[in-house]
């Protein structure tokens, strides 16, 4: 155990549904906190009010809860901590770590464009203002609006990233970035570092897209006299097209996979393995097992390609092994959408249990289950053509129906015995009865073992389906 308690944070900006990349970051924070007995903090970075939305914040919390990520503190709203961000910025200004800059956004844009034309990148450093010194002085005297810029150091910044190893940024790429805009509002850098200090964050696990911000943040931590946390920058998740996974390349948010009927346990497991491995062949791993196996050393440093088929495979594993009660609770909205009622919970549970191994998603499961709740099945004439051409079949099925009306108890052993005895008496192969009975009861050519199906469907519905099917054959 490390000396100081581990404190990690997941800090999403509530600008849309929770992307699977964000969910994976949340999962690694969750795993590290669980592994080291640390604290996981949820912080909603909602300072960009134009893009943030309260409903989205709730959405993100709901998605995290659904997938099984736990947090010990928060959610803190960054927007409620503005006073602290301002306080820290003014502290830096007072200590000479930051300074006032009087250029207007238009002047900065013009300078940026001018440099671009000569093939240079605009980097703001003190003394390199596009404004003349006397212009700066007169704006200061006149009390003109100003931005507060951070004085970046002139030495390289080095750190050891848990994913990428040693990372170095040279001063040539630094610029004296803005801490407070001219309207007085703090920037993302000011807010995020202030919050990480105040929340005593020890490990920052976040997407690689933030890597270029890290030297700025490290310099800020140092100038504010705080301990620099350990960083881990996770590579991007790519779609099958090898571009950054986005809605365009298919489903990309937790919400979308949820509505496809993916189980949260499967998505958690799949995402945990998308950028990390346990060092052995294991793939199906519960959160508890993942926590046990987790170590930041096996976080991958190359981009991962999201494979929907692998996720479907993973989901199928959970569909067949998870507690039935879990499956039922996650399946409930899908069953409702498929028009399946819960009038008989035992029957519903038995049907779901019989079909769970045959479906890759909860949506597929509900589609399969719907047949088992039909009063009367509509038979597809193409699928039944073969049966309709068998002369004695209707008669044989009536005899079977008579036996099934009397069999006691109505269980799969008895049902199988009766069917085989009848086949023998009629001198036909058992299959010649089994296939049409399956069609009669489910309207499909394939499915779970037949006698399990008949037992589940029950005496009354079996009689009704057989009678309907006989009518269909004769019709
Ligand atoms: N709010 C940032 C984002 O959603 C994350 C900031 C961080 O983790 O440091 O990308």
Coordinates of C-alpha atoms and ligand atoms in Angstrom, one line a residue:
X1 CA 0.0 0.0 0.0
X2 CA 1.3 3.5 -0.8
X3 CA 1.9 5.9 2.0
X4 CA -0.8 8.4 1.2
X5 CA -4.2 7.1 0.4
X6 CA -4.8 6.7 -3.3
X7 CA -7.4 9.2 -4.6
X8 CA -8.5 9.0 -8.2
X9 CA -11.1 10.9 -10.1
X10 CA -13.2 10.5 -13.2
X11 CA -14.0 14.0 -14.6
X12 CA -16.4 13.9 -17.6
X13 CA -17.6 17.0 -19.3
X14 CA -21.4 16.6 -19.6
X15 CA -21.6 17.4 -23.2
X16 CA -23.2 14.2 -24.5
X17 CA -23.9 10.6 -23.7
X18 CA -21.1 8.7 -22.0
X19 CA -18.7 7.6 -24.7
X20 CA -17.3 4.1 -24.3
X21 CA -13.8 5.7 -24.2
X22 CA -15.0 7.7 -21.1
X23 CA -16.6 4.6 -19.6
X24 CA -13.3 2.8 -20.0
X25 CA -11.4 5.6 -18.2
X26 CA -14.0 5.4 -15.5
X27 CA -13.5 1.7 -15.3
X28 CA -9.7 1.9 -14.8
X29 CA -10.3 4.6 -12.1
X30 CA -12.7 2.2 -10.5
X31 CA -10.4 -0.8 -10.7
X32 CA -7.4 1.2 -9.3
X33 CA -9.4 2.6 -6.4
X34 CA -10.8 -0.8 -5.6
X35 CA -7.5 -2.5 -5.9
X36 CA -5.6 -0.1 -3.7
X37 CA -8.4 0.5 -1.2
X38 CA -8.5 4.1 -2.5
X39 CA -11.1 6.7 -3.1
X40 CA -12.8 7.3 -6.4
X41 CA -14.2 10.7 -7.0
X42 CA -16.8 11.7 -9.6
X43 CA -16.4 15.3 -10.8
X44 CA -18.6 16.7 -13.4
X45 CA -16.6 19.3 -15.4
X46 CA -19.6 21.5 -16.3
X47 CA -17.9 24.9 -16.5
X48 CA -18.5 25.2 -20.2
X49 CA -22.1 26.2 -19.7
X50 CA -23.0 26.5 -23.3
X51 CA -22.2 22.9 -23.9
X52 CA -23.2 21.4 -20.5
X53 CA -26.6 20.2 -19.6
X54 CA -28.0 19.0 -16.4
X55 CA -29.9 16.2 -18.0
X56 CA -26.6 15.0 -19.5
X57 CA -25.1 15.0 -16.0
X58 CA -27.8 12.8 -14.7
X59 CA -27.4 10.6 -17.8
X60 CA -23.7 10.2 -17.2
X61 CA -24.3 9.2 -13.5
X62 CA -27.0 6.8 -14.6
X63 CA -24.7 5.2 -17.2
X64 CA -21.9 4.8 -14.7
X65 CA -24.2 3.3 -12.1
X66 CA -25.6 1.0 -14.7
X67 CA -22.2 -0.3 -15.9
X68 CA -21.2 -0.9 -12.3
X69 CA -18.6 1.9 -11.6
X70 CA -18.7 3.0 -8.0
X71 CA -17.6 6.3 -6.7
X72 CA -17.0 7.3 -3.0
X73 CA -17.1 11.0 -3.4
X74 CA -19.2 13.3 -5.5
X75 CA -20.5 14.0 -7.9
X76 CA -18.9 17.4 -7.4
X77 CA -19.9 20.0 -9.9
X78 CA -16.9 22.0 -11.1
X79 CA -19.1 25.0 -11.8
X80 CA -19.8 25.2 -8.0
X81 CA -16.1 25.6 -7.3
X82 CA -15.5 28.8 -9.4
X83 CA -14.5 30.8 -6.3
X84 CA -11.7 28.4 -5.6
X85 CA -10.4 28.6 -9.2
X86 CA -10.4 32.4 -9.1
X87 CA -8.7 32.4 -5.7
X88 CA -5.9 30.2 -7.0
X89 CA -5.5 32.3 -10.2
X90 CA -5.2 35.5 -8.1
X91 CA -2.7 33.8 -5.9
X92 CA -0.5 33.1 -8.9
X93 CA -1.0 36.6 -10.1
X94 CA 0.0 38.0 -6.7
X95 CA 3.0 35.8 -6.5
X96 CA 4.2 36.8 -10.0
X97 CA 3.6 33.4 -11.4
X98 CA 1.1 34.8 -13.8
X99 CA 0.7 38.2 -15.5
X100 CA -1.8 40.4 -17.2
X101 CA -2.1 40.3 -21.0
X102 CA -4.0 43.0 -22.8
X103 CA -4.4 41.7 -26.4
X104 CA -8.0 41.3 -27.6
X105 CA -9.1 38.0 -29.1
X106 CA -9.1 39.7 -32.6
X107 CA -5.5 40.8 -32.1
X108 CA -4.4 37.4 -31.1
X109 CA -6.2 35.8 -34.1
X110 CA -4.5 38.3 -36.4
X111 CA -1.1 37.4 -35.0
X112 CA -1.9 33.7 -35.2
X113 CA -2.8 34.1 -38.9
X114 CA 0.3 36.2 -39.7
X115 CA 2.6 33.6 -38.2
X116 CA 0.8 30.8 -39.9
X117 CA 1.5 32.4 -43.3
X118 CA 5.2 32.3 -42.6
X119 CA 4.9 28.7 -41.4
X120 CA 5.2 29.4 -37.7
X121 CA 3.1 28.3 -34.8
X122 CA 1.8 31.0 -32.5
X123 CA 3.1 30.5 -29.0
X124 CA 2.5 33.3 -26.5
X125 CA 5.4 34.0 -24.2
X126 CA 6.1 37.0 -22.1
X127 CA 7.8 39.7 -24.1
X128 CA 6.5 38.3 -27.4
X129 CA 3.2 40.2 -27.4
X130 CA 2.1 41.6 -30.8
X131 CA 1.4 44.8 -29.0
X132 CA 4.1 47.5 -28.6
X133 CA 5.3 48.1 -25.0
X134 CA 3.8 51.6 -24.8
X135 CA 0.5 50.3 -26.1
X136 CA 0.5 47.7 -23.3
X137 CA 1.3 50.3 -20.7
X138 CA -1.4 52.7 -21.9
X139 CA -4.0 49.9 -21.8
X140 CA -2.9 49.0 -18.3
X141 CA -3.2 52.6 -17.2
X142 CA -6.6 52.9 -18.8
X143 CA -7.8 49.8 -16.9
X144 CA -8.5 47.9 -20.1
X145 CA -9.8 44.3 -19.8
X146 CA -7.0 41.7 -19.5
X147 CA -6.5 38.0 -19.5
X148 CA -4.3 36.4 -16.9
X149 CA -1.6 34.3 -18.4
X150 CA 0.6 31.7 -16.7
X151 CA 4.3 32.1 -16.9
X152 CA 5.5 28.7 -18.1
X153 CA 9.0 27.7 -17.1
X154 CA 11.8 27.7 -19.5
X155 CA 13.1 24.2 -18.6
X156 CA 11.9 21.0 -20.1
X157 CA 9.1 19.2 -18.2
X158 CA 9.5 15.5 -17.7
X159 CA 7.3 12.9 -16.0
X160 CA 6.8 9.2 -16.0
X161 CA 3.5 8.2 -17.4
X162 CA 2.1 4.9 -16.1
X163 CA 1.1 4.0 -19.7
X164 CA 3.7 5.7 -21.9
X165 CA 6.8 5.6 -19.6
X166 CA 9.1 8.6 -19.7
X167 CA 7.6 11.7 -21.4
X168 CA 9.4 14.9 -22.1
X169 CA 8.2 18.3 -23.3
X170 CA 10.7 20.9 -24.4
X171 CA 10.2 24.6 -23.6
X172 CA 10.0 25.4 -27.4
X173 CA 6.4 24.0 -27.4
X174 CA 5.3 25.9 -24.2
X175 CA 3.1 28.9 -24.3
X176 CA 2.0 31.1 -21.5
X177 CA -1.6 29.8 -21.5
X178 CA -4.5 31.7 -20.2
X179 CA -5.7 31.1 -16.6
X180 CA -8.4 33.7 -16.6
X181 CA -10.2 35.0 -19.6
X182 CA -10.8 38.8 -20.0
X183 CA -14.3 38.2 -18.8
X184 CA -12.8 36.9 -15.6
X185 CA -13.8 33.3 -16.1
X186 CA -11.2 30.6 -15.4
X187 CA -10.0 28.2 -18.2
X188 CA -10.2 24.4 -18.0
X189 CA -6.5 24.2 -17.0
X190 CA -7.0 26.5 -14.0
X191 CA -10.2 24.6 -12.9
X192 CA -8.9 21.1 -13.3
X193 CA -5.6 21.6 -11.5
X194 CA -7.3 23.6 -8.7
X195 CA -9.8 20.8 -8.2
X196 CA -7.2 18.1 -8.4
X197 CA -5.2 19.8 -5.7
X198 CA -8.2 20.5 -3.4
X199 CA -9.4 17.0 -3.9
X200 CA -6.0 15.6 -3.1
X201 CA -5.9 13.5 -6.3
X202 CA -2.9 11.2 -6.4
X203 CA -3.5 9.6 -9.8
X204 CA -4.9 11.2 -12.9
X205 CA -6.1 8.5 -15.4
X206 CA -7.4 10.1 -18.5
X207 CA -7.5 10.0 -22.3
X208 CA -4.4 10.5 -24.4
X209 CA -6.1 13.6 -25.9
X210 CA -5.1 15.4 -22.7
X211 CA -1.4 14.5 -23.0
X212 CA -0.5 17.9 -24.4
X213 CA -2.2 19.6 -21.5
X214 CA -0.1 17.7 -19.0
X215 CA 3.0 19.9 -19.0
X216 CA 0.8 22.9 -18.4
X217 CA -0.9 21.1 -15.5
X218 CA 2.4 19.9 -14.0
X219 CA 3.8 23.4 -14.1
X220 CA 0.7 24.7 -12.4
X221 CA 0.8 22.0 -9.7
X222 CA 4.4 23.0 -9.0
X223 CA 3.8 26.7 -8.9
X224 CA 0.9 26.2 -6.6
X225 CA 3.2 24.3 -4.3
X226 CA 1.3 21.0 -4.6
X227 CA 2.4 17.5 -5.2
X228 CA 2.2 16.5 -8.8
X229 CA 0.0 13.5 -9.2
X230 CA 0.9 10.4 -11.2
X231 CA -0.5 10.4 -14.7
X232 CA -1.7 7.6 -16.9
X233 CA -2.8 8.6 -20.4
X234 CA -4.9 6.0 -22.1
X235 CA -4.7 5.5 -25.9
X236 CA -7.8 6.2 -28.0
X237 CA -10.4 3.6 -28.9
X238 CA -10.7 3.2 -32.6
X239 CA -13.6 2.0 -34.7
X240 CA -13.3 -0.8 -37.3
X241 CA -12.4 1.9 -39.8
X242 CA -9.3 2.7 -37.6
X243 CA -10.6 6.1 -37.0
X244 CA -11.4 7.4 -33.5
X245 CA -14.6 5.5 -32.4
X246 CA -17.5 7.8 -33.0
X247 CA -21.2 7.6 -33.6
X248 CA -20.4 7.5 -37.4
X249 CA -18.5 4.3 -37.0
X250 CA -21.4 2.6 -35.2
X251 CA -22.5 2.6 -31.6
X252 CA -20.2 4.6 -29.4
X253 CA -22.0 5.4 -26.2
X254 CA -22.8 3.3 -23.2
X255 CA -26.4 4.2 -23.7
X256 CA -26.5 2.7 -27.2
X257 CA -25.1 -0.6 -26.1
X258 CA -27.5 -0.6 -23.2
X259 CA -30.4 -0.2 -25.6
X260 CA -29.1 -2.9 -27.9
X261 CA -29.5 -5.3 -24.9
X262 CA -25.8 -5.7 -23.9
X263 CA -25.5 -6.6 -20.2
X264 CA -23.6 -4.1 -18.0
X265 CA -21.3 -6.8 -16.7
X266 CA -20.3 -7.7 -20.2
X267 CA -19.6 -4.1 -21.3
X268 CA -17.6 -3.5 -18.1
X269 CA -15.6 -6.7 -18.8
X270 CA -15.1 -6.0 -22.5
X271 CA -14.0 -2.4 -21.9
X272 CA -11.6 -3.3 -19.1
X273 CA -9.9 -5.7 -21.6
X274 CA -9.8 -3.0 -24.3
X275 CA -6.5 -1.5 -23.3
X276 CA -5.4 -3.8 -20.5
X277 CA -4.9 -7.5 -20.1
X278 CA -4.5 -9.8 -17.1
X279 CA -1.2 -11.2 -18.3
X280 CA -2.8 -14.6 -19.0
X281 CA -5.5 -16.1 -21.2
X282 CA -8.5 -15.1 -19.1
X283 CA -11.2 -13.1 -20.8
X284 CA -14.5 -13.5 -18.9
X285 CA -13.8 -11.7 -15.7
X286 CA -16.2 -10.3 -13.2
X287 CA -15.4 -6.9 -11.6
X288 CA -14.1 -8.6 -8.5
X289 CA -11.7 -10.8 -10.6
X290 CA -10.6 -7.8 -12.6
X291 CA -9.9 -5.8 -9.4
X292 CA -7.8 -8.7 -8.1
X293 CA -5.8 -8.9 -11.4
X294 CA -5.6 -5.2 -12.1
X295 CA -2.2 -3.5 -12.3
X296 CA -1.4 -0.4 -14.2
X297 CA 1.7 -2.0 -15.6
X298 CA -0.4 -4.0 -18.1
X299 CA -2.2 -1.0 -19.5
X300 CA -1.5 -1.0 -23.3
X301 CA 0.2 2.0 -24.9
X302 CA -1.3 1.4 -28.4
X303 CA -4.7 2.2 -29.6
X304 CA -7.4 -0.4 -29.2
X305 CA -9.9 -1.3 -31.9
X306 CA -13.4 -1.7 -30.8
X307 CA -14.8 -5.0 -32.0
X308 CA -18.6 -5.3 -31.7
X309 CA -18.5 -9.0 -32.5
X310 CA -16.2 -9.7 -29.6
X311 CA -18.5 -7.7 -27.4
X312 CA -21.4 -9.8 -28.6
X313 CA -19.5 -12.9 -27.8
X314 CA -18.7 -11.5 -24.3
X315 CA -22.3 -10.7 -23.8
X316 CA -23.4 -14.2 -24.8
X317 CA -21.0 -15.6 -22.1
X318 CA -22.8 -13.5 -19.5
X319 CA -26.2 -14.3 -20.9
X320 CA -25.7 -17.9 -20.1
X321 CA -23.9 -17.7 -16.8
X322 CA -25.3 -14.7 -14.9
X323 CA -27.8 -15.3 -12.2
X324 CA -31.3 -15.7 -13.7
X325 CA -32.6 -12.9 -11.5
X326 CA -30.0 -10.5 -12.9
X327 CA -30.9 -11.5 -16.5
X328 CA -34.6 -11.0 -15.7
X329 CA -34.1 -7.6 -14.2
X330 CA -32.0 -6.3 -17.1
X331 CA -34.3 -8.0 -19.6
X332 CA -37.5 -6.4 -18.2
X333 CA -37.6 -3.3 -20.5
X334 CA -36.9 -5.5 -23.6
X335 CA -39.6 -8.0 -22.6
X336 CA -42.1 -5.2 -22.2
X337 CA -41.1 -3.7 -25.6
X338 CA -41.6 -7.2 -27.1
X339 CA -45.2 -7.2 -25.7
X340 CA -44.4 -9.8 -23.1
X341 CA -46.3 -9.3 -19.8
X342 CA -45.4 -10.5 -16.4
X343 CA -48.7 -12.0 -15.5
X344 CA -47.0 -15.3 -14.7
X345 CA -43.5 -14.6 -13.4
X346 CA -42.6 -18.3 -13.0
X347 CA -43.5 -19.0 -16.6
X348 CA -41.6 -15.9 -17.7
X349 CA -38.5 -16.9 -15.7
X350 CA -38.6 -20.4 -17.1
X351 CA -38.9 -19.2 -20.7
X352 CA -36.0 -16.7 -20.3
X353 CA -33.9 -19.5 -18.7
X354 CA -34.7 -21.8 -21.5
X355 CA -33.7 -19.3 -24.2
X356 CA -30.9 -17.3 -22.6
X357 CA -28.1 -19.5 -24.1
X358 CA -29.6 -18.9 -27.6
X359 CA -29.5 -15.2 -27.6
X360 CA -26.5 -12.8 -27.8
X361 CA -28.4 -9.8 -26.5
X362 CA -31.4 -9.1 -24.3
X363 CA -33.2 -7.8 -27.4
X364 CA -32.7 -11.0 -29.2
X365 CA -33.7 -12.9 -26.1
X366 CA -37.0 -11.0 -26.0
X367 CA -37.7 -11.6 -29.6
X368 CA -37.2 -15.3 -29.2
X369 CA -39.3 -15.3 -26.0
X370 CA -42.2 -13.5 -27.7
X371 CA -43.4 -16.7 -29.4
X372 CA -43.9 -18.3 -26.0
X373 CA -46.5 -15.8 -25.1
X374 CA -48.6 -15.9 -28.3
X375 CA -52.1 -17.3 -27.9
X376 CA -52.1 -18.4 -31.5
X377 CA -49.1 -18.6 -33.7
X378 CA -49.2 -17.5 -37.3
X379 CA -47.4 -20.2 -39.4
X380 CA -45.2 -19.2 -42.3
X381 CA -46.5 -21.3 -45.2
X382 CA -43.0 -21.5 -46.7
X383 CA -41.6 -23.1 -43.5
X384 CA -44.6 -25.5 -43.3
X385 CA -44.8 -26.6 -46.9
X386 CA -42.8 -29.7 -46.3
X387 CA -45.2 -30.7 -43.4
X388 CA -48.4 -29.9 -45.4
X389 CA -47.3 -32.4 -48.1
X390 CA -47.1 -35.3 -45.5
X391 CA -50.5 -37.0 -45.8
X392 CA -50.8 -38.6 -42.4
X393 CA -49.2 -35.9 -40.4
X394 CA -52.4 -34.2 -39.2
X395 CA -53.8 -37.5 -38.1
X396 CA -50.6 -38.4 -36.2
X397 CA -50.4 -35.1 -34.5
X398 CA -54.0 -35.6 -33.3
X399 CA -53.0 -38.9 -31.8
X400 CA -50.1 -37.2 -30.1
X401 CA -52.4 -34.5 -28.8
X402 CA -54.7 -37.1 -27.3
X403 CA -51.7 -38.7 -25.5
X404 CA -50.5 -35.3 -24.3
X405 CA -53.9 -34.5 -22.9
X406 CA -53.7 -37.5 -20.7
X407 CA -50.0 -37.8 -19.7
X408 CA -49.2 -37.4 -16.0
X409 CA -47.2 -35.6 -14.9
X410 CA -46.8 -33.2 -17.8
X411 CA -43.0 -33.3 -17.7
X412 CA -40.3 -33.7 -20.3
X413 CA -39.6 -37.4 -19.5
X414 CA -43.3 -38.3 -19.9
X415 CA -43.6 -36.1 -23.0
X416 CA -40.7 -37.8 -24.7
X417 CA -41.8 -41.3 -23.7
X418 CA -45.3 -40.7 -25.2
X419 CA -43.9 -39.3 -28.4
X420 CA -41.5 -42.1 -28.9
X421 CA -44.1 -44.7 -28.1
X422 CA -46.4 -43.2 -30.6
X423 CA -43.7 -43.1 -33.3
X424 CA -43.0 -46.7 -32.7
X425 CA -46.7 -47.6 -32.9
X426 CA -47.0 -45.6 -36.2
X427 CA -43.7 -47.0 -37.5
X428 CA -42.3 -43.6 -38.2
X429 CA -39.0 -42.1 -37.0
X430 CA -39.3 -39.9 -33.8
X431 CA -37.9 -37.0 -35.9
X432 CA -41.0 -37.1 -38.1
X433 CA -43.0 -36.0 -35.1
X434 CA -40.4 -33.9 -33.3
X435 CA -39.9 -31.4 -36.1
X436 CA -43.6 -30.7 -36.8
X437 CA -44.3 -30.4 -33.0
X438 CA -41.6 -27.8 -32.8
X439 CA -43.1 -25.9 -35.6
X440 CA -46.5 -26.2 -34.1
X441 CA -45.4 -24.9 -30.7
X442 CA -42.9 -22.2 -31.7
X443 CA -43.4 -21.5 -35.4
X444 CA -39.7 -22.1 -36.0
X445 CA -37.5 -24.8 -37.3
X446 CA -34.9 -24.7 -34.5
X447 CA -34.8 -23.9 -30.9
X448 CA -34.2 -25.4 -27.4
X449 CA -34.6 -29.2 -26.8
X450 CA -38.1 -30.0 -27.8
X451 CA -39.4 -31.6 -24.7
X452 CA -38.1 -28.7 -22.6
X453 CA -40.2 -26.5 -24.9
X454 CA -43.4 -28.6 -24.6
X455 CA -43.0 -28.9 -20.8
X456 CA -42.6 -25.1 -20.6
X457 CA -45.5 -24.3 -22.9
X458 CA -47.7 -26.5 -20.8
X459 CA -50.6 -28.8 -21.3
X460 CA -53.2 -26.2 -22.3
X461 CA -51.2 -24.2 -24.7
X462 CA -49.7 -27.3 -26.3
X463 CA -53.2 -28.6 -27.0
X464 CA -54.2 -25.3 -28.5
X465 CA -51.1 -25.0 -30.7
X466 CA -51.3 -28.6 -31.9
X467 CA -55.0 -28.1 -32.9
X468 CA -54.2 -24.9 -34.7
X469 CA -51.3 -26.5 -36.5
X470 CA -53.5 -29.5 -37.6
X471 CA -56.0 -27.0 -38.9
X472 CA -53.2 -25.2 -40.8
X473 CA -52.0 -28.5 -42.3
X474 CA -55.5 -29.3 -43.5
X475 CA -56.3 -25.8 -44.5
Ligands
LIG1 N1 -13.3 17.0 -18.5 C1 -12.2 16.4 -19.3 C2 -12.8 15.6 -20.4 O1 -14.0 15.2 -20.3 C3 -11.3 15.5 -18.5 C4 -10.3 16.2 -17.8 C5 -9.3 15.3 -17.0 O2 -9.6 14.1 -16.8 O3 -8.3 15.8 -16.6 O4 -12.2 15.3 -21.4

